[in-house]
């Protein structure tokens, strides 16, 4: 074996073939040597993508030695499948000329791993939602994720949730010393719990008020990992290009880090929620409200509700104000894609954190600095809309592989505002259908899209009041349905539900005065949706219904970090 400061090299055998194994810089590679001593095919693995090195011949599942030998070692690493977005565990058994050479290889590889992957997590806090998606969260964790964590030497503390918001409250209140990240096994709703926990905790510790809509929030160090086991899995899909539990686990193990923009949603001077995916009014709000009544259908509830709401053919009056982002940097119609290592996102860092102090890793929460992000001329648009949506990222998901806004960036400090004006049913169907193809959904005369830093939504005064009065009369005639009876006890509706909302959320509803009437007005009254004239829809915020209509939203660039790397272009091994 030859070892110098930058290279380790020796002959090894894989099966009955001889190879030259080489550890050089950031890569470990092995090249087949044929009988005439000529070099053949090389396989090369970045050290940063090595998952583990074990003495002997070790099986993946059991991690037990299948044969006790002093000459062998087994290398586990990231293997790319298909187009490269799906990752699996690669495994190769090497046989060395002597035990000494074998021990040197394992030592050298482990040392290289420590040097080249300093940001790998060692201890993780895992929350499993046993009821998310197809209710396979526990099985996914124990059969696919836990064995990989063990192989990589990561210890985890696992909490199987017993109620909604348990994960959020745990992160907000418990001692998190020693954890390098928090992981959810579930859908976007579970991710949202972790998001609220991590952001809330970071602001508490930094003494920053989350309710102040003008404050610069403290970026969060604790990484979030998402093992997809939900219905939409939008956050996972949009940050990895796939929703696959093994791929997510491998990204977590190697300590990938992807910053993510977060939108804060305020009602007056109170924080309502954070969003990373979609804040949507009109169609998407109605679909969510309708789907909550069909949770028993599982992931199919969205297709059913989407169809029902489409048939209702509603549009809503609204006044939308937005603060445009710098159009010289990027635009929602520039046909680019935010991919791994995205230039637009990396160049945004300096603009977003001009006063970052690298010595203390702290960001100044200077108000004037934050206000500079809120500078510019607001634009006002009034009209009737089929839907108004704001998305910080593409929001691609298996249902819509290109997403709500295909050219949106994960970490550029902006969001895309999509306004779909009132149109005929065929026009709106064309718009929806284009979400499932590569056709441009913005190339329609009734659709507008803008890249923005902040948005305000309100009801146009005269029109809304008139329609609401009319609706009130109509709603009073419709009080007899079973679901409405439930609404007389809103707590029952929310907390008895699998997606039970937080007490804080409920308090938001209660604050609004005559709640039953309000809920009816907002479409929670569970009568066939088409029978009701409505002038007001609800906001869908990453899959949660907001208790307010007139909201303001602001993008906080790169506020959190995920164990992900964005979508890679094809890189086959
Ligand atoms: N033990 C539990 N009982 C009831 N609700 C829970 C529990 N644990 C978590 N929740 C809530 O369930 C909601 C939905 O869960 P999750 O996001 O995992 O699945 P999903 O709704 O099927 O997927 P998606 O959000 O991708 O559509 C979350 O908002 C979460 O707060
Ligand atoms: C003719 C064919 C018509 C097909 C129409 C497909 C349109 C698909 C657009 C998909 C947009 C997903 C946006 C992401 C939203 C998530 O933050 C949220 C939480 O998981 N999901 C929903 O609200 C679930 C809401 C799903 C709405 C459909
Ligand atoms: Ca963005």
XYZ file of C-alpha atoms and ligand atoms in Angstrom:
633
model
C 0.000 0.000 0.000
C 1.275 3.464 -0.854
C 0.356 6.349 1.428
C 1.434 9.962 1.108
C -0.215 13.099 2.400
C -2.655 13.330 -0.494
C -2.929 9.800 -1.905
C -3.590 6.322 -0.611
C -3.359 3.527 -3.171
C -3.321 -0.272 -3.212
C -4.470 -3.326 -5.095
C -7.776 -4.801 -3.918
C -10.146 -7.501 -5.157
C -13.872 -7.271 -5.740
C -15.109 -10.808 -6.313
C -12.412 -12.403 -8.462
C -11.420 -9.198 -10.274
C -8.392 -7.101 -9.396
C -8.778 -3.342 -8.904
C -6.628 -0.355 -8.107
C -8.190 1.460 -5.126
C -7.264 5.121 -4.781
C -8.133 7.728 -2.168
C -7.102 11.081 -3.523
C -8.367 14.442 -2.326
C -12.153 14.450 -2.228
C -12.633 11.122 -4.028
C -12.311 7.385 -3.418
C -12.185 5.381 -6.651
C -11.562 1.864 -7.821
C -10.399 0.947 -11.331
C -10.579 -2.544 -12.774
C -7.216 -3.965 -13.926
C -7.435 -6.649 -16.573
C -5.191 -9.678 -17.003
C -2.792 -7.665 -19.158
C -2.485 -5.008 -16.442
C -4.523 -2.473 -18.402
C -6.864 -0.080 -16.605
C -10.572 -0.573 -17.332
C -13.729 0.999 -15.896
C -13.411 3.335 -12.893
C -16.044 3.950 -10.260
C -15.530 7.103 -8.266
C -17.342 8.145 -5.093
C -16.953 11.570 -3.436
C -15.826 11.036 0.164
C -18.640 13.374 1.197
C -21.090 10.778 -0.135
C -19.656 7.816 1.772
C -22.244 6.572 4.264
C -20.083 4.137 6.232
C -17.070 1.823 6.208
C -17.333 -1.551 7.968
C -14.756 -4.280 8.537
C -15.719 -7.634 6.980
C -18.476 -8.518 4.523
C -21.509 -6.706 5.837
C -25.127 -6.946 4.664
C -27.126 -3.737 4.322
C -30.255 -4.753 6.165
C -28.814 -6.647 9.120
C -25.477 -4.837 9.201
C -24.092 -8.172 10.395
C -20.905 -9.690 9.075
C -21.946 -12.520 6.767
C -18.455 -13.966 6.767
C -15.710 -13.368 9.270
C -12.647 -12.407 7.342
C -9.637 -10.283 8.223
C -9.047 -9.119 4.672
C -12.367 -7.556 3.724
C -14.050 -4.232 4.228
C -17.440 -3.033 2.982
C -18.020 0.483 1.698
C -21.521 2.030 1.783
C -22.138 5.139 -0.291
C -24.737 7.190 -2.162
C -25.731 5.622 -5.453
C -27.766 7.585 -8.017
C -30.541 5.783 -9.881
C -32.339 6.635 -13.100
C -32.012 10.362 -13.781
C -30.007 10.813 -10.605
C -32.647 12.366 -8.353
C -33.451 9.074 -6.689
C -30.670 7.884 -4.379
C -30.128 4.443 -2.923
C -27.463 2.843 -0.781
C -24.527 1.568 -2.824
C -22.456 -1.245 -1.309
C -19.150 -2.705 -2.459
C -17.039 -5.385 -0.732
C -13.281 -5.024 -1.080
C -10.787 -7.786 -0.324
C -7.282 -6.583 0.590
C -3.922 -8.353 0.248
C -3.376 -8.374 4.044
C -5.115 -7.478 7.273
C -2.738 -4.534 7.732
C -3.779 -3.069 4.367
C -7.461 -3.596 5.241
C -7.028 -1.751 8.569
C -5.199 1.082 6.864
C -8.005 1.465 4.317
C -10.725 1.613 6.972
C -8.714 4.092 9.055
C -7.859 6.322 6.090
C -11.416 6.330 4.768
C -12.896 7.181 8.163
C -10.385 10.001 8.648
C -11.161 11.365 5.180
C -14.859 11.199 5.999
C -14.370 13.327 9.116
C -12.227 15.840 7.243
C -14.407 16.181 4.169
C -17.815 16.017 5.833
C -17.577 18.188 8.941
C -21.248 19.125 8.941
C -22.774 15.661 9.225
C -25.332 15.284 12.001
C -24.517 12.977 14.922
C -27.746 13.173 16.883
C -31.234 13.818 15.532
C -34.664 14.428 17.000
C -37.251 12.555 14.931
C -41.019 13.132 14.923
C -43.244 10.541 13.265
C -46.851 11.351 12.399
C -48.505 7.916 12.441
C -51.578 9.295 10.638
C -50.042 11.316 7.751
C -50.625 10.349 4.106
C -51.261 6.604 3.813
C -50.507 6.161 7.544
C -47.182 4.453 6.836
C -44.946 6.850 8.793
C -43.838 4.400 11.504
C -43.192 1.603 9.020
C -41.208 3.907 6.729
C -39.029 5.067 9.604
C -38.328 1.658 11.122
C -37.776 -0.265 7.891
C -36.040 2.299 5.669
C -34.641 5.154 7.745
C -33.483 3.753 11.107
C -31.137 1.091 9.601
C -29.390 3.785 7.532
C -28.986 6.118 10.530
C -27.482 3.219 12.487
C -25.107 2.344 9.659
C -23.958 5.973 9.527
C -23.464 6.119 13.309
C -26.266 8.656 13.854
C -28.214 8.335 17.074
C -31.808 9.491 17.198
C -34.488 10.266 19.726
C -37.839 9.270 18.246
C -41.205 10.777 19.177
C -44.330 9.232 17.642
C -46.840 12.055 17.866
C -50.118 11.594 19.673
C -51.660 14.919 18.752
C -51.342 17.744 16.276
C -48.735 20.370 17.206
C -46.898 18.076 19.618
C -43.749 18.300 17.493
C -43.958 22.108 17.310
C -44.481 22.424 21.067
C -41.647 19.988 21.809
C -39.216 22.067 19.742
C -40.441 25.290 21.328
C -40.139 24.102 24.917
C -37.815 21.129 25.454
C -34.067 21.021 25.920
C -32.543 20.494 22.472
C -28.907 20.387 23.567
C -26.899 17.921 21.522
C -29.296 17.662 18.588
C -27.916 18.641 15.195
C -31.267 18.598 13.486
C -34.967 17.838 13.673
C -36.618 15.374 11.311
C -40.250 14.800 10.454
C -41.682 11.631 9.019
C -44.946 12.867 7.513
C -46.279 15.412 5.052
C -46.197 19.164 4.598
C -48.308 19.610 7.727
C -45.662 17.896 9.846
C -42.935 19.922 8.148
C -44.882 23.041 9.018
C -44.918 22.039 12.694
C -41.131 21.738 12.688
C -40.819 25.004 10.777
C -42.891 26.866 13.367
C -41.012 25.202 16.228
C -37.569 25.976 14.846
C -38.332 29.576 13.815
C -40.199 30.305 17.061
C -37.440 28.852 19.219
C -34.721 30.760 17.377
C -36.595 34.075 17.755
C -37.284 33.401 21.460
C -33.581 32.791 22.051
C -32.580 35.864 20.039
C -35.205 38.060 21.740
C -36.920 38.907 18.433
C -40.683 39.505 18.282
C -42.281 37.341 15.619
C -45.385 39.512 15.639
C -43.618 42.628 14.398
C -44.147 42.483 10.617
C -41.157 44.762 9.990
C -38.557 42.947 12.086
C -35.654 41.010 10.587
C -36.038 37.464 11.881
C -32.971 35.585 13.129
C -32.016 32.792 10.666
C -32.211 29.315 12.192
C -29.188 27.038 12.673
C -30.992 23.823 13.540
C -31.476 21.945 10.268
C -34.800 20.372 9.322
C -35.029 17.023 7.519
C -38.123 15.714 5.765
C -38.833 12.026 5.295
C -41.857 12.078 2.988
C -44.879 10.184 4.274
C -47.706 12.615 3.552
C -50.306 13.351 0.898
C -48.646 16.133 -1.108
C -45.020 16.168 0.137
C -44.480 19.428 -1.654
C -41.568 20.642 0.519
C -39.671 17.397 -0.037
C -40.411 17.219 -3.774
C -39.530 20.846 -4.437
C -36.205 20.663 -2.591
C -35.073 17.232 -3.865
C -37.008 16.671 -7.096
C -38.465 13.448 -5.718
C -40.384 12.230 -2.700
C -38.539 9.132 -1.639
C -37.755 8.261 2.000
C -34.358 6.651 1.271
C -33.197 9.630 -0.824
C -34.203 12.005 1.984
C -32.420 9.866 4.592
C -29.189 9.869 2.604
C -29.292 13.661 2.205
C -29.722 13.939 5.987
C -26.839 11.545 6.716
C -24.344 13.381 4.524
C -25.384 16.684 6.126
C -26.568 18.473 2.990
C -27.710 22.014 3.622
C -30.241 23.961 1.579
C -31.411 27.399 2.724
C -35.085 28.141 2.229
C -37.145 31.324 2.002
C -40.039 31.590 4.419
C -43.067 33.818 4.131
C -44.550 35.228 7.339
C -48.285 35.846 7.265
C -49.627 38.590 9.509
C -53.086 39.765 10.423
C -52.731 43.366 11.563
C -49.810 43.219 14.001
C -50.067 39.530 14.827
C -48.186 36.664 13.253
C -50.687 34.153 11.884
C -48.396 31.489 10.367
C -45.267 30.881 8.339
C -45.322 29.351 4.871
C -42.678 27.939 2.563
C -44.938 26.561 -0.110
C -48.283 28.128 -0.967
C -50.403 30.877 0.502
C -53.458 30.603 -1.752
C -56.867 32.282 -1.799
C -59.883 31.282 -3.883
C -59.563 27.916 -5.638
C -56.774 26.472 -3.469
C -58.409 27.711 -0.258
C -61.746 26.231 -1.291
C -60.123 22.902 -2.250
C -58.485 22.675 1.154
C -61.669 23.610 3.053
C -63.592 21.014 1.080
C -60.870 18.364 1.453
C -60.755 18.622 5.243
C -64.223 17.073 5.273
C -62.969 14.098 3.287
C -59.771 13.255 5.203
C -60.892 9.642 5.337
C -60.191 9.454 1.571
C -56.460 9.932 2.269
C -54.379 11.619 -0.448
C -57.279 11.239 -2.937
C -59.258 13.856 -1.008
C -57.511 16.642 -2.913
C -58.461 15.218 -6.329
C -62.072 14.758 -5.299
C -62.302 18.207 -3.701
C -60.456 19.828 -6.604
C -63.061 18.425 -8.977
C -65.983 19.548 -6.788
C -64.603 23.046 -6.301
C -63.823 23.355 -10.000
C -67.479 22.601 -10.779
C -68.520 25.461 -8.471
C -66.748 27.895 -10.798
C -66.312 30.603 -8.173
C -64.423 33.861 -8.309
C -63.836 36.387 -5.556
C -63.345 40.132 -5.350
C -60.075 41.267 -3.875
C -57.567 44.073 -3.581
C -54.013 42.833 -3.969
C -51.015 45.043 -3.211
C -47.480 43.896 -3.763
C -43.925 45.099 -3.406
C -42.021 44.025 -6.535
C -38.610 42.366 -6.257
C -35.690 43.606 -8.372
C -36.613 42.465 -11.887
C -32.969 42.682 -13.031
C -32.021 39.693 -10.896
C -34.640 37.189 -12.057
C -38.254 36.912 -13.160
C -40.950 34.241 -12.841
C -41.115 33.992 -16.653
C -37.380 33.777 -17.392
C -37.671 30.015 -18.041
C -34.757 29.240 -15.728
C -34.817 26.600 -13.001
C -33.496 26.804 -9.453
C -31.112 23.855 -9.373
C -28.549 22.614 -6.879
C -25.875 25.319 -6.443
C -28.216 27.945 -7.975
C -26.346 31.164 -8.785
C -29.341 33.452 -8.156
C -29.785 31.978 -4.670
C -26.101 32.059 -3.706
C -25.722 35.641 -4.925
C -28.779 36.607 -2.875
C -27.000 35.836 0.390
C -24.994 39.061 0.434
C -28.055 41.142 -0.371
C -30.116 39.392 2.292
C -27.475 39.492 5.033
C -25.296 42.554 4.383
C -24.241 42.726 8.046
C -23.561 39.050 8.689
C -20.861 38.668 11.329
C -19.032 35.464 10.412
C -17.030 35.445 13.667
C -20.146 35.149 15.847
C -22.410 33.645 13.157
C -24.949 36.268 14.166
C -27.082 38.457 11.966
C -27.716 41.991 13.059
C -31.423 42.494 13.644
C -31.140 46.149 12.888
C -34.537 47.557 11.910
C -33.241 49.934 9.236
C -31.618 46.976 7.536
C -34.869 45.092 7.496
C -36.745 48.120 6.243
C -34.420 48.333 3.262
C -35.842 44.974 2.192
C -39.290 46.554 2.457
C -38.378 49.609 0.399
C -39.937 50.290 -2.985
C -43.211 51.264 -4.601
C -46.236 49.134 -3.796
C -48.447 48.187 -6.752
C -52.227 47.815 -6.328
C -54.474 45.537 -8.360
C -58.206 45.221 -7.842
C -60.517 42.715 -9.477
C -62.308 39.407 -9.295
C -60.030 36.412 -9.048
C -60.358 32.658 -9.464
C -57.313 32.435 -7.265
C -54.495 34.497 -5.802
C -51.426 32.483 -4.781
C -48.068 33.334 -3.327
C -45.259 30.798 -3.377
C -41.705 31.141 -2.028
C -40.495 28.218 -4.157
C -41.710 26.289 -7.202
C -44.066 24.197 -5.021
C -43.616 21.273 -7.356
C -45.109 18.021 -6.149
C -46.028 14.673 -7.716
C -49.377 16.176 -8.815
C -47.611 19.086 -10.502
C -43.985 18.148 -11.328
C -43.110 21.682 -12.506
C -45.039 23.358 -9.722
C -47.099 26.468 -9.153
C -44.248 28.662 -10.367
C -41.623 26.575 -12.182
C -38.937 29.291 -12.193
C -39.247 30.311 -8.532
C -36.107 30.093 -6.395
C -35.727 28.259 -3.106
C -33.513 30.836 -1.423
C -33.511 34.189 -3.231
C -35.610 36.138 -0.714
C -38.565 36.496 -3.096
C -41.878 34.815 -3.765
C -44.027 34.617 -6.886
C -47.484 36.173 -6.778
C -49.886 34.497 -9.217
C -53.227 36.161 -9.893
C -55.808 34.365 -11.987
C -58.651 36.691 -12.897
C -62.259 35.627 -13.343
C -62.528 33.584 -16.540
C -64.729 30.953 -18.133
C -64.539 27.355 -16.827
C -62.604 26.149 -19.866
C -60.007 28.861 -19.438
C -59.481 27.966 -15.789
C -59.288 24.267 -16.641
C -56.561 25.088 -19.168
C -54.678 26.959 -16.436
C -55.007 24.047 -13.992
C -54.161 21.442 -16.591
C -50.931 23.252 -17.507
C -49.721 22.576 -13.946
C -49.508 18.937 -14.902
C -47.596 19.478 -18.175
C -44.584 21.497 -19.302
C -46.827 24.144 -20.917
C -46.525 27.682 -19.543
C -49.452 28.292 -17.177
C -48.659 32.022 -17.153
C -49.099 32.368 -20.918
C -52.844 32.985 -20.623
C -54.548 36.393 -20.922
C -56.280 36.139 -17.536
C -53.114 35.167 -15.585
C -50.558 37.573 -14.087
C -47.389 36.644 -12.246
C -44.974 38.911 -10.378
C -41.831 38.280 -8.359
C -42.370 40.037 -5.035
C -40.967 40.707 -1.562
C -44.281 41.354 0.197
C -48.030 41.185 -0.454
C -51.170 42.598 1.189
C -54.668 41.331 0.503
C -57.931 43.026 1.411
C -61.574 42.952 0.380
C -62.717 45.866 -1.764
C -64.936 47.755 0.737
C -68.240 48.384 -1.044
C -68.478 45.225 -3.054
C -67.526 42.837 -0.300
C -69.958 44.279 2.229
C -72.855 44.091 -0.194
C -72.152 40.520 -1.130
C -71.609 39.483 2.447
C -74.992 40.862 3.473
C -76.622 38.956 0.692
C -74.714 35.871 1.674
C -75.675 36.238 5.337
C -79.352 35.969 4.375
C -78.684 32.932 2.242
C -76.551 31.276 4.914
C -79.301 31.590 7.508
C -81.527 29.457 5.305
C -78.913 26.711 5.165
C -78.346 25.961 8.809
C -79.585 22.374 8.905
C -76.707 20.252 7.694
C -74.862 17.912 9.988
C -71.567 19.641 9.459
C -73.051 22.956 10.444
C -74.304 21.425 13.627
C -70.693 20.548 14.291
C -69.724 24.118 13.600
C -71.759 25.278 16.542
C -68.947 23.630 18.488
C -65.921 24.663 16.405
C -63.550 23.054 18.914
C -65.054 19.700 18.050
C -64.543 20.282 14.382
C -60.893 21.185 14.741
C -59.604 19.159 17.649
C -61.495 15.995 16.866
C -60.029 16.092 13.417
C -56.900 14.211 12.525
C -55.486 17.487 11.319
C -56.544 19.081 14.630
C -55.450 22.678 14.678
C -53.647 24.434 17.517
C -55.379 26.180 20.357
C -53.740 29.357 19.119
C -55.287 28.800 15.715
C -58.654 28.185 17.300
C -58.303 31.326 19.363
C -57.802 33.175 16.088
C -61.192 31.979 14.909
C -62.892 32.754 18.175
C -61.556 36.291 18.214
C -63.560 37.129 15.155
C -66.939 37.429 16.884
C -70.007 35.549 15.649
C -67.988 32.526 14.646
C -70.651 30.202 13.367
C -71.798 32.817 10.951
C -68.224 33.629 10.014
C -67.343 30.017 9.373
C -70.427 29.568 7.264
C -69.523 32.611 5.275
C -66.066 31.209 4.690
C -67.342 28.008 3.252
C -66.915 25.690 6.180
C -70.603 25.061 6.192
C -70.636 21.587 4.785
C -73.402 21.864 2.256
C -72.722 21.141 -1.410
C -70.508 24.071 -2.189
C -72.272 25.152 -5.360
C -75.521 26.123 -3.665
C -73.977 29.103 -1.926
C -73.186 32.532 -3.244
C -70.003 33.622 -1.520
C -67.953 36.729 -1.757
C -65.221 35.562 0.562
C -62.953 32.530 0.248
C -60.352 31.232 2.711
C -56.575 31.256 2.649
C -54.741 27.967 2.298
C -51.348 28.354 3.974
C -49.216 25.270 3.281
C -52.276 23.095 3.761
C -53.741 24.907 6.796
C -56.784 27.168 6.631
C -56.088 30.636 7.967
C -58.575 32.266 10.329
C -58.314 35.657 8.611
C -59.055 37.045 5.142
C -57.211 40.359 5.141
C -53.592 39.370 5.548
C -50.156 40.690 4.787
C -47.247 38.471 3.774
C -43.537 39.101 3.762
C -40.685 36.952 2.493
C -37.757 36.259 4.845
C -34.879 35.150 2.642
C -33.013 31.981 3.683
C -34.609 31.864 7.122
C -34.307 28.098 7.625
C -32.065 25.281 6.387
C -33.059 21.840 5.224
C -30.979 18.686 4.933
C -31.212 18.881 1.127
C -29.215 20.306 -1.800
C -31.848 21.450 -4.282
C -32.566 19.612 -7.503
C -29.522 18.130 -9.216
C -29.154 17.995 -12.958
C -28.545 14.502 -14.296
C -25.306 13.131 -12.789
C -25.196 9.402 -13.363
C -22.442 7.325 -11.740
N -50.772 12.126 16.217
C -51.446 13.026 15.507
N -52.804 13.049 15.519
C -53.482 13.932 14.771
N -52.916 14.848 13.960
C -51.573 14.852 13.901
C -50.772 13.959 14.665
N -49.473 14.193 14.405
C -49.455 15.222 13.516
N -50.702 15.625 13.223
C -51.145 16.679 12.277
O -51.581 16.060 11.092
C -51.499 16.986 10.022
C -51.292 16.301 8.699
O -50.157 15.513 8.748
P -49.098 15.344 7.600
O -48.673 16.619 7.078
O -48.028 14.458 8.162
O -49.876 14.485 6.495
P -50.790 14.830 5.261
O -51.731 15.913 5.575
O -51.330 13.544 4.798
O -49.788 15.299 4.177
P -49.612 16.662 3.395
O -49.484 17.724 4.449
O -48.373 16.423 2.602
O -50.828 16.869 2.552
C -50.360 17.907 10.386
O -50.790 19.239 10.214
C -50.048 17.617 11.854
O -50.112 18.795 12.638
C -57.255 18.941 -15.204
C -56.277 18.585 -14.174
C -56.249 19.557 -13.050
C -55.126 19.250 -12.119
C -54.834 20.411 -11.248
C -53.544 20.223 -10.546
C -53.067 21.487 -9.905
C -52.003 21.114 -8.963
C -51.337 22.280 -8.317
C -50.586 21.787 -7.139
C -50.139 22.892 -6.292
C -49.604 22.383 -5.002
C -49.329 23.512 -4.114
C -48.895 23.012 -2.784
C -49.611 23.082 -1.730
C -49.146 22.567 -0.414
O -48.517 23.585 0.288
C -50.306 22.096 0.428
C -49.794 21.342 1.626
O -49.409 20.060 1.287
N -51.170 21.215 -0.305
C -52.424 21.519 -0.516
O -52.938 22.513 -0.101
C -53.216 20.553 -1.343
C -53.992 21.311 -2.390
C -53.945 20.662 -3.700
C -54.649 21.495 -4.686
C -54.947 20.771 -5.969
Ca -37.875 32.263 -3.227
